[in-house]
Coordinates of C-alpha atoms and ligand atoms in Angstrom, one line a residue:
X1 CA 81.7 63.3 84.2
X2 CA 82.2 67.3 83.3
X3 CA 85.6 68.3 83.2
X4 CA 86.8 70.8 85.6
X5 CA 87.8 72.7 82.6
X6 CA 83.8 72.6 81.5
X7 CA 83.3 76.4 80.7
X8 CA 82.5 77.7 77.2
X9 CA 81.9 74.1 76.1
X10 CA 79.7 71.5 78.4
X11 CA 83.5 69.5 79.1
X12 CA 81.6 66.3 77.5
X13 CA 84.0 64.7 75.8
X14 CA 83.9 61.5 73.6
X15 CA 85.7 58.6 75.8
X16 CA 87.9 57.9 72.9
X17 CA 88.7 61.6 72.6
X18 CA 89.5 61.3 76.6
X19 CA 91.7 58.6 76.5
X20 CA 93.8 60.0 73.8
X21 CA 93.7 63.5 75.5
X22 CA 94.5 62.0 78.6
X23 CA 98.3 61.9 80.2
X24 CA 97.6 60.7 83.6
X25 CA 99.0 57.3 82.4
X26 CA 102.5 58.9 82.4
X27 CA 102.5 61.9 84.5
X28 CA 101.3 60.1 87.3
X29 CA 104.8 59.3 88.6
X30 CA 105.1 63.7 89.0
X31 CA 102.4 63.3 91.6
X32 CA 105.3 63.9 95.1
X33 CA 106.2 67.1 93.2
X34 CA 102.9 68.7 91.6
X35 CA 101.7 68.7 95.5
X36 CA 105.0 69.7 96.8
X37 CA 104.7 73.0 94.4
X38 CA 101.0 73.2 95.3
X39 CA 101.7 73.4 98.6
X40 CA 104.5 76.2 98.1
X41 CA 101.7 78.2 95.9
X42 CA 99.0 77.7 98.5
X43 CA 101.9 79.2 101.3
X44 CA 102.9 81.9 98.7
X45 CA 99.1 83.0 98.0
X46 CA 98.4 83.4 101.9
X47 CA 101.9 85.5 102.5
X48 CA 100.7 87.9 99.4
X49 CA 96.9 88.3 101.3
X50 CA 95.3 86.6 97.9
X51 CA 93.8 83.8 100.2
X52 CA 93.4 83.8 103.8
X53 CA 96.1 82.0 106.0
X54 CA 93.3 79.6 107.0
X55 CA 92.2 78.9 103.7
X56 CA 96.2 78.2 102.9
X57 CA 96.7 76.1 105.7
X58 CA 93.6 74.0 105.1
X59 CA 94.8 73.4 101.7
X60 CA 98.7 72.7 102.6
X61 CA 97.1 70.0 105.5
X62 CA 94.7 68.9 102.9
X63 CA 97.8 68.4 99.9
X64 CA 99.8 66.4 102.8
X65 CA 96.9 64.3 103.6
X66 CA 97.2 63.6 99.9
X67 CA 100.7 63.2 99.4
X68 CA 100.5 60.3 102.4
X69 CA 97.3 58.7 101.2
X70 CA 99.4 58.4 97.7
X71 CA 102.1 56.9 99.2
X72 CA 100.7 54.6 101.5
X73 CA 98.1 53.2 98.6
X74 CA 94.9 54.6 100.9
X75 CA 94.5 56.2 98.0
X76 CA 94.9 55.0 94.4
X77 CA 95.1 57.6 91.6
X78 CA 92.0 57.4 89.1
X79 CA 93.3 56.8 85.7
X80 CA 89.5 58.3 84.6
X81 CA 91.2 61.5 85.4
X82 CA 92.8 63.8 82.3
X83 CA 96.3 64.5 84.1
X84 CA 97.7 64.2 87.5
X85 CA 97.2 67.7 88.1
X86 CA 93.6 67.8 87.9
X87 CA 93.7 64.2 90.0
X88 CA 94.9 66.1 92.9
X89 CA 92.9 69.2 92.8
X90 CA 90.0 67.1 92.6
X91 CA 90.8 65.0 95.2
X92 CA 91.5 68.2 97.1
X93 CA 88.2 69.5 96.3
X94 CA 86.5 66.8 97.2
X95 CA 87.6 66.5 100.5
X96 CA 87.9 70.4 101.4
X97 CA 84.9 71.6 99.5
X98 CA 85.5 75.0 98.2
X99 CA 88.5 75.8 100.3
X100 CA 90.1 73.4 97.5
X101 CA 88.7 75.5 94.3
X102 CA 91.2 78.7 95.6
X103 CA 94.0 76.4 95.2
X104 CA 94.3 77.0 91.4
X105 CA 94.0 80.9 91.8
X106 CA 97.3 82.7 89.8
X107 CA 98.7 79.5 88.1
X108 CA 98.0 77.5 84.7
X109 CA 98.1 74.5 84.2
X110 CA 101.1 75.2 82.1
X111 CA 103.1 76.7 84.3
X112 CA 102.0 74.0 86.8
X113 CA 103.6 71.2 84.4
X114 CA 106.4 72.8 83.6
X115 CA 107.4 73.0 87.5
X116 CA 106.6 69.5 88.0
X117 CA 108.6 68.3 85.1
X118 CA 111.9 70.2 86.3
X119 CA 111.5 68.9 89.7
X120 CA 111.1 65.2 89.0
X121 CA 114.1 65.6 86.1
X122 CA 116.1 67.5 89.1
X123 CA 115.9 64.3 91.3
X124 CA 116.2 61.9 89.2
X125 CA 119.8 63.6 88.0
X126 CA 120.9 63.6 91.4
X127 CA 120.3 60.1 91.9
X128 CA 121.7 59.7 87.9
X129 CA 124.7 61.3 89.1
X130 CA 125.0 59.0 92.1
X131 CA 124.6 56.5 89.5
X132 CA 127.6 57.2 87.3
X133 CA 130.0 58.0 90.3
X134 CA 129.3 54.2 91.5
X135 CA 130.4 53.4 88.1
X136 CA 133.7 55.2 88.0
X137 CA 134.3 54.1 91.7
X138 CA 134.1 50.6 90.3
X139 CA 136.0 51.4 87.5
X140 CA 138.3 53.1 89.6
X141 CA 139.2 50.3 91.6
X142 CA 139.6 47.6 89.0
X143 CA 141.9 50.0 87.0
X144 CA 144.1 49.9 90.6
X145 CA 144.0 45.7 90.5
X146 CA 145.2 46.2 87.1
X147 CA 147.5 48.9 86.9
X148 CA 150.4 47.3 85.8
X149 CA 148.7 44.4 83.3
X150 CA 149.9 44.6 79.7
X151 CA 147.3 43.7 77.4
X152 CA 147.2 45.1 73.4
X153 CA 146.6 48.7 72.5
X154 CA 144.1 48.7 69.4
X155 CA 143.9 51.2 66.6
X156 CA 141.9 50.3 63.8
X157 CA 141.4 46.8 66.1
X158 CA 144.9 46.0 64.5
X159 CA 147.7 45.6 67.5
X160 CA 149.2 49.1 67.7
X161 CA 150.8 49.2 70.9
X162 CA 151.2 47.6 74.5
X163 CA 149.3 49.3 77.3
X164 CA 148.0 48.1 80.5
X165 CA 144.2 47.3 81.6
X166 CA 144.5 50.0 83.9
X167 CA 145.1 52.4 81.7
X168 CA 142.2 51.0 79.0
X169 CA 139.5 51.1 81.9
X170 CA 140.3 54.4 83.4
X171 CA 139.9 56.0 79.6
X172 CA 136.1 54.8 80.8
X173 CA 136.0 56.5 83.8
X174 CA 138.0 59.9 82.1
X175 CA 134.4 59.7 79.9
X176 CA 131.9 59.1 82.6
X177 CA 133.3 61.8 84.5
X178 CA 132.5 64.5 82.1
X179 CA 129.1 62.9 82.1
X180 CA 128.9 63.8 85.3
X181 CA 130.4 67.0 85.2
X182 CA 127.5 67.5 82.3
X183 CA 124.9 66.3 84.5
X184 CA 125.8 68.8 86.4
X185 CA 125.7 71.6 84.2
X186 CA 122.0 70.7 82.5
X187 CA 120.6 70.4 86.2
X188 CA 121.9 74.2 87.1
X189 CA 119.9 75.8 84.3
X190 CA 117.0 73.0 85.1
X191 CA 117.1 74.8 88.1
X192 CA 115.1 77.6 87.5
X193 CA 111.4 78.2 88.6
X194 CA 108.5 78.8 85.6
X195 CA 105.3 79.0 88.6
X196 CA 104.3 82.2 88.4
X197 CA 104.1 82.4 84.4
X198 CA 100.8 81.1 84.8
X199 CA 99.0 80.1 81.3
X200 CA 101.7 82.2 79.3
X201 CA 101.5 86.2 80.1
X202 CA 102.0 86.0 84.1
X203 CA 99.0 87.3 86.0
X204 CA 97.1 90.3 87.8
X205 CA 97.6 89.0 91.3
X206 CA 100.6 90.1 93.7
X207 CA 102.2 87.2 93.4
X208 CA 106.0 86.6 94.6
X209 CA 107.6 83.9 92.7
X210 CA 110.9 84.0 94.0
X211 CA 109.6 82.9 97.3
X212 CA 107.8 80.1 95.8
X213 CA 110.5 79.5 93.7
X214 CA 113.1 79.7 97.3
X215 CA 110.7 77.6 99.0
X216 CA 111.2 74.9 96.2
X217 CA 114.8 74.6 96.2
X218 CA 115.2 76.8 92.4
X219 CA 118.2 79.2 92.3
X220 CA 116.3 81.7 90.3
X221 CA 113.1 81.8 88.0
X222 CA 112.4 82.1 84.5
X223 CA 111.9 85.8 83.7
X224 CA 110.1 85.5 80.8
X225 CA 106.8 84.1 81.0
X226 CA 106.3 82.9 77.6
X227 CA 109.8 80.9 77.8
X228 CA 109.0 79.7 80.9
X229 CA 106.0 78.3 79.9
X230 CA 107.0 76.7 76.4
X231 CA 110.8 75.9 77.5
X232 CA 111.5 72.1 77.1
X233 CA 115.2 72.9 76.2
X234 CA 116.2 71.3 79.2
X235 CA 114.3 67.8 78.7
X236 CA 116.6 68.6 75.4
X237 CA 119.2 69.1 77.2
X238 CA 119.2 65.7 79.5
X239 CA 118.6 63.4 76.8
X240 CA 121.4 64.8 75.0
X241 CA 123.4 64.2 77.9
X242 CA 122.1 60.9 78.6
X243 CA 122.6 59.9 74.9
X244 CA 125.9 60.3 74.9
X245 CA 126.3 58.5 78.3
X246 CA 124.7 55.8 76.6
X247 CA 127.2 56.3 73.6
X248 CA 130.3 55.6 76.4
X249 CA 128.4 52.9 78.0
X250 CA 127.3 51.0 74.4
X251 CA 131.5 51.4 73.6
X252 CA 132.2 49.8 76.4
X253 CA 129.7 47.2 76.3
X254 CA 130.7 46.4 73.0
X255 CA 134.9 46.1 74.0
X256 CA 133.4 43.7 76.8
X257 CA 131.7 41.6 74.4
X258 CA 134.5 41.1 72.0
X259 CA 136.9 40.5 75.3
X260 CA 134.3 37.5 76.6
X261 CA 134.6 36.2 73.1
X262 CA 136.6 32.8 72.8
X263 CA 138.8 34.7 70.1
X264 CA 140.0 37.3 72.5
X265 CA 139.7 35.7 76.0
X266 CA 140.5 38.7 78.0
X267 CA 138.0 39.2 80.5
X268 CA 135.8 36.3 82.4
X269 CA 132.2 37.9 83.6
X270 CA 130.4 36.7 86.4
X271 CA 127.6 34.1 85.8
X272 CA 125.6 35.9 87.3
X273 CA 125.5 38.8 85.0
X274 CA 125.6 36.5 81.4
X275 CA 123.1 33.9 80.1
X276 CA 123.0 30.7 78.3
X277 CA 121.4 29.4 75.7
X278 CA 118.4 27.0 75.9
X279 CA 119.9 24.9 72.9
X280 CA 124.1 25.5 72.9
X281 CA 125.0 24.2 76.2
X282 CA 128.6 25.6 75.9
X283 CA 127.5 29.3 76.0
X284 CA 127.8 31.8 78.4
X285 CA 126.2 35.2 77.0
X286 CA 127.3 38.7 77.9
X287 CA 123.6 39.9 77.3
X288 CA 123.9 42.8 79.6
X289 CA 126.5 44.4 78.1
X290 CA 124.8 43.7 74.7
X291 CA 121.4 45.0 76.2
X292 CA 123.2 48.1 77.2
X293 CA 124.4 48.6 73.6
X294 CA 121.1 47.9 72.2
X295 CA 119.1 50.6 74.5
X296 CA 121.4 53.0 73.4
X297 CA 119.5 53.2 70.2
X298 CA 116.2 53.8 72.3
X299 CA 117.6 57.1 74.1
X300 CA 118.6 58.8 71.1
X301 CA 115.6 57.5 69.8
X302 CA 113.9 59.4 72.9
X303 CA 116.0 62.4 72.2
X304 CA 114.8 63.0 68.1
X305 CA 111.6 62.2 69.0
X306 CA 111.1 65.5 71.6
X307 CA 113.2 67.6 68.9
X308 CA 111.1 67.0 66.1
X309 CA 108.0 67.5 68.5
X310 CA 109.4 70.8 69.7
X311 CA 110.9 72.4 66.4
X312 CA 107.9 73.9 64.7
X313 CA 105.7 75.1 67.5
X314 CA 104.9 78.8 68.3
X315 CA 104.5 80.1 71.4
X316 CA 103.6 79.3 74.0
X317 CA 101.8 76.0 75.2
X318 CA 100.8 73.8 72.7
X319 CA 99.3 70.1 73.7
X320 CA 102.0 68.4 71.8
X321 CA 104.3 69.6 74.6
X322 CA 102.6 66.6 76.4
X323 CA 104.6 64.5 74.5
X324 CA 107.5 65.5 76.3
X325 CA 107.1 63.1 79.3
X326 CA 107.1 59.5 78.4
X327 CA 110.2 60.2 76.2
X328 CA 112.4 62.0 78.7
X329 CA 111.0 59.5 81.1
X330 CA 111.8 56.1 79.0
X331 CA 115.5 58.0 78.5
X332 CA 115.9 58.3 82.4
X333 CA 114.3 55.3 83.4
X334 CA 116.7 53.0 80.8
X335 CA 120.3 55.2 81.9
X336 CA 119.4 54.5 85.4
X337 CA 118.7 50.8 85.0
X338 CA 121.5 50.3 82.3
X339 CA 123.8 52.0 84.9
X340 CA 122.2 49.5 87.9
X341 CA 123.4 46.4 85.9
X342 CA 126.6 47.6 84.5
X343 CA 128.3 48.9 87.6
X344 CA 128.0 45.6 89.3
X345 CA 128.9 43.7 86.3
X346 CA 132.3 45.6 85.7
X347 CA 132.8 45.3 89.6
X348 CA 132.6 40.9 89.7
X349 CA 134.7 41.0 86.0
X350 CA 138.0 39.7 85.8
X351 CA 140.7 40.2 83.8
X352 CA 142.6 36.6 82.1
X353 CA 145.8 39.0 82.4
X354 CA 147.7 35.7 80.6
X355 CA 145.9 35.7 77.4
X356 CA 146.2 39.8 77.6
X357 CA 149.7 39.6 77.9
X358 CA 150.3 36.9 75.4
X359 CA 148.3 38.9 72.8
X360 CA 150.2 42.0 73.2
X361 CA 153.4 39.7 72.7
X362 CA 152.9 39.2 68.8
X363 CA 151.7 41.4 66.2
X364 CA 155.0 43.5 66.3
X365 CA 153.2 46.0 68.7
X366 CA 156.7 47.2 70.1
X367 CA 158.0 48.2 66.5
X368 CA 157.7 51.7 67.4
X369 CA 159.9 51.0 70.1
X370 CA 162.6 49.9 68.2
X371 CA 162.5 52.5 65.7
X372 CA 162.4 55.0 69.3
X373 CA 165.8 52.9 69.8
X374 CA 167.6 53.6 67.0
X375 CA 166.4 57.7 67.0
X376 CA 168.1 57.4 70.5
X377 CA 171.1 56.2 68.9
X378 CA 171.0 59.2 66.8
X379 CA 169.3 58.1 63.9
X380 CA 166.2 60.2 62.1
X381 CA 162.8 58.7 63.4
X382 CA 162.0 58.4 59.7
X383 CA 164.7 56.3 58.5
X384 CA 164.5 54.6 61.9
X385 CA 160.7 53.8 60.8
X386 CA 161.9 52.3 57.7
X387 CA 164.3 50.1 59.2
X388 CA 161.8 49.5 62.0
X389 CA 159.4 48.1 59.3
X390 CA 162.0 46.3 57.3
X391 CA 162.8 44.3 60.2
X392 CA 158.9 43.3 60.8
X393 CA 158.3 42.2 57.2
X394 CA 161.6 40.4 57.7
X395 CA 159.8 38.6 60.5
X396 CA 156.3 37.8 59.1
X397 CA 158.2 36.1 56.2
X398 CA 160.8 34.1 58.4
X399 CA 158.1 33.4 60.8
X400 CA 159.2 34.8 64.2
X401 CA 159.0 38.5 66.2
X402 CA 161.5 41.1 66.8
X403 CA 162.4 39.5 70.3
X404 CA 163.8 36.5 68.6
X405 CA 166.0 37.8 65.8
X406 CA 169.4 37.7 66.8
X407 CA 171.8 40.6 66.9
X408 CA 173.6 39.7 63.7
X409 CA 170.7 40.3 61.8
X410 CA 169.6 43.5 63.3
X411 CA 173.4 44.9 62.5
X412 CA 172.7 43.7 58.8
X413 CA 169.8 46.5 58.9
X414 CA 171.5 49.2 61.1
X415 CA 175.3 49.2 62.8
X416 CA 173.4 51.5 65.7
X417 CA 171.8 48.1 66.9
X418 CA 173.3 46.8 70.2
X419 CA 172.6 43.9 72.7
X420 CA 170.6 46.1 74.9
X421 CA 168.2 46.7 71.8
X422 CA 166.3 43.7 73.4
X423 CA 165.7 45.2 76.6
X424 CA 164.1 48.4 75.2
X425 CA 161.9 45.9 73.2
X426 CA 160.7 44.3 76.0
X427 CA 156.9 45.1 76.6
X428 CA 157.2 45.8 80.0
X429 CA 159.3 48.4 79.1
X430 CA 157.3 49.5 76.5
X431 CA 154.8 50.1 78.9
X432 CA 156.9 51.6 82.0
X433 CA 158.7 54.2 79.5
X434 CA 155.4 55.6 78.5
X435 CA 155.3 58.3 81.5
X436 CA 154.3 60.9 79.4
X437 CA 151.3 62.7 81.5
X438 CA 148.4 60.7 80.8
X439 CA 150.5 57.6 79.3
X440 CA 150.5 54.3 80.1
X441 CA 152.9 53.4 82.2
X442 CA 152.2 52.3 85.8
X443 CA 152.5 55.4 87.6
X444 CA 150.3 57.2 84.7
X445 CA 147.8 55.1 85.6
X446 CA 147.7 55.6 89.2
X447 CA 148.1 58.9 88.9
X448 CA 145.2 59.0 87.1
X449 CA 143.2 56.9 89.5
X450 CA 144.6 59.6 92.3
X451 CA 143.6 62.5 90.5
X452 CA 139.7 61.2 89.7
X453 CA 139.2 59.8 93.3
X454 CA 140.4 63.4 94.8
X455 CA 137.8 65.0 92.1
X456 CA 135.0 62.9 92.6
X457 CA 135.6 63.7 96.9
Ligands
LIG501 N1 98.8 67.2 80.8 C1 99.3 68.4 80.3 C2 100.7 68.3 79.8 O1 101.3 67.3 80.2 C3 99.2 69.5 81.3 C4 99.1 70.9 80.8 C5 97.8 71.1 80.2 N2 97.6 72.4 79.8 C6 96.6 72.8 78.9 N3 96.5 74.0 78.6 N4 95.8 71.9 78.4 O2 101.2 69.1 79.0

């Protein structure tokens, strides 16, 4: 069939010419929103006297008839056709006869694609966002079961020193937050309207773009025509954000991973969120969590792949902007589910707070307590670090831990040691004395867990 583009050529094109041409595979899914904005241009034409209010009404009752033929499958979209743009103006012509050929009058298919795309990203990052505070709230409330659980604080994966659970999950939820808050951010300048820049230099008509854009739900529009036709920043933008979502979530994965590990034996996932294996019959798999590290690699895959398309092309439109879609697409699609099986996976997780504690109680992770006792007794922390350290290679050779070395020896190292030395080496008090804003200590922690649940309200 001729194309509805057929003009200075015949619009025959070779079918293997079509198919590559051809996006309607992927931009299908943009169908809701490419009739939602026609219907807004068809309004915005009539209010402007370019098409008569009958003619606009015939076409906005024509695009709705559409829209629920779409959704209830009445009417399937033809893969034959070159985009889902030209699908539904087709469709519309079809059925209205030449009521339907006004409908393009003062727009481009450029500008067309542009507003679809920045719709359908605009939803998806509200429910994205929804998606990542479900997350925190999860992470929220485990941190509050665990507030006061003492489990090893890593640095360098060496023992460095005691902290709770609490405080180790609601580091997670500090990060997702700013995700959110980033989110955020990328969908207000998302939020602008390109209709109206038609193929690239804006038209002749009257048109009014800031009611079309109003109409839409846009705060403002793009004022430059050429931008807003050849802007993909904020595709850019989202994966970016998304990528280092994914970088949070593929940390966390991998800390969940080593935890279910028989060498750590800190945290017990649900069965129903690990595997086995269909030859060990002792294993239990976290292969979420490793699935969620793994696709990591795929969105900042997603997001080189649209720089490198975007870097060297002039202005304005070029068909290579197609390529825009199935990436920024793929990176959405894989956050969202990546967030749908995480959230419930970190929900049913439990925490083996024995095996936490007992790890945290060797590998001389309260040394830097007992040098902080002797600098309270009046001692240099330096020299008090020495000492500290003396008294730990002391241990490794004589095979025991601070806790266990009786006063007599301490007081061979420093006079300043007293009985209550063992007290401030205790790991609960470790922990406790760490109320330092944003420390460890129980009340950090919920104070933490207060503060995000009254921003997240
Ligand atoms: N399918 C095209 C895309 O996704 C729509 C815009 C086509 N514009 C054009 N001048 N050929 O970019």
């Amino acid at each position: 069939m001729a194309k509805m583009w057929a003009g200075r050529t015949d619009g025959q094109v070779e079918k293997i010419a079509d198919d590559f041409n051809s996006s309607i595979r992927f931009d299908s899914r943009m169908y809701r929103q490419d009739i939602t904005g026609s219907m807004a241009h068809a309004a915005m034409l009539a209010a402007k006297n370019i098409i008569t209010q009958a003619d606009a009404d015939a076409l906005i009752a024509g695009l709705e008839q559409i829209l629920a033929d779409i959704d209830s499958g009445a009417l399937p979209i033809d893969m034959e056709c070159e985009d889902i743009h030209m699908f539904v103006e087709q469709v519309l012509t079809q059925r209205l006869g030449d009521v339907g050929k006004k409908l393009h009058t003062a727009r481009s298919r450029n500008d067309q694609v542009a507003l679809d795309i920045r719709m359908y990203l605009r939803d998806e990052i509200d429910q994205l966002s929804q998606l990542v505070k479900a997350l925190i709230d999860a992470l929220v409330n485990k941190a509050e079961v665990y507030a006061d659980t003492i489990m090893p604080g890593y640095t360098h994966l060496q023992r460095a020193q005691p902290i709770t659970f609490g405080h180790h999950l609601m580091a997670y939820a500090m990060m997702l937050l700013r995700d959110m808050e980033r989110l955020a951010d990328c969908r207000k300048r998302m939020n602008r309207s390109p209709i109206g820049c038609c193929a690239l230099a804006g038209t002749t008509y009257d048109t009014d773009r800031r009611m079309e854009a109003q109409q839409l739900g846009f705060e403002d529009i793009c004022l430059n025509s050429l931008d807003g036709v050849s802007d993909r920043d904020f595709c850019v933008e989202l994966m970016s954000d998304l990528s280092v979502l994914m970088v949070h979530l593929s940390r966390f994965s991998e800390e969940i991973i080593l935890w279910a590990s028989w060498e750590f034996q800190f945290v017990e996932l649900s069965d129903a969120y690990t595997t086995g294996s269909s030859i060990m019959p002792q294993k239990k798999n976290p292969d979420m969590a490793e699935l969620v590290r793994g696709k990591s690699g795929r969105v900042f895959g997603d997001l080189m792949a649209l720089l490198t398309t975007l870097k060297g092309l002039p202005l304005a439109y070029n068909k290579d902007m197609q390529e825009d879609k199935e990436g920024v697409f793929d990176a959405v699609d894989t956050v969202k589910m990546c967030l749908q099986v995480f959230t419930p996976m970190i929900a049913t997780m439990t925490a083996k707070t024995e095996n936490m504690k007992r790890a945290a109680q060797k590998g001389f992770i309260n040394a830097t307590d007992l040098a902080d006792y002797l600098v309270k007794k009046g001692l240099p922390f330096r020299s008090a670090y020495k000492i500290s350290g003396q008294l730990v290679a002391l241990c490794i050779k004589e095979n025991t831990v601070l806790e266990e070395l009786p006063l007599e020896t301490y007081r061979q190292y420093s006079h300043l040691f007293q009985e209550d030395l063992y007290r401030d080496i205790d790991l609960v008090t470790c922990v406790e004395k760490r109320i330092s804003e944003g420390g460890t200590s129980t009340a950090s922690v919920k104070a933490q867990i207060a503060w995000v649940r009254e921003f997240l309200k």
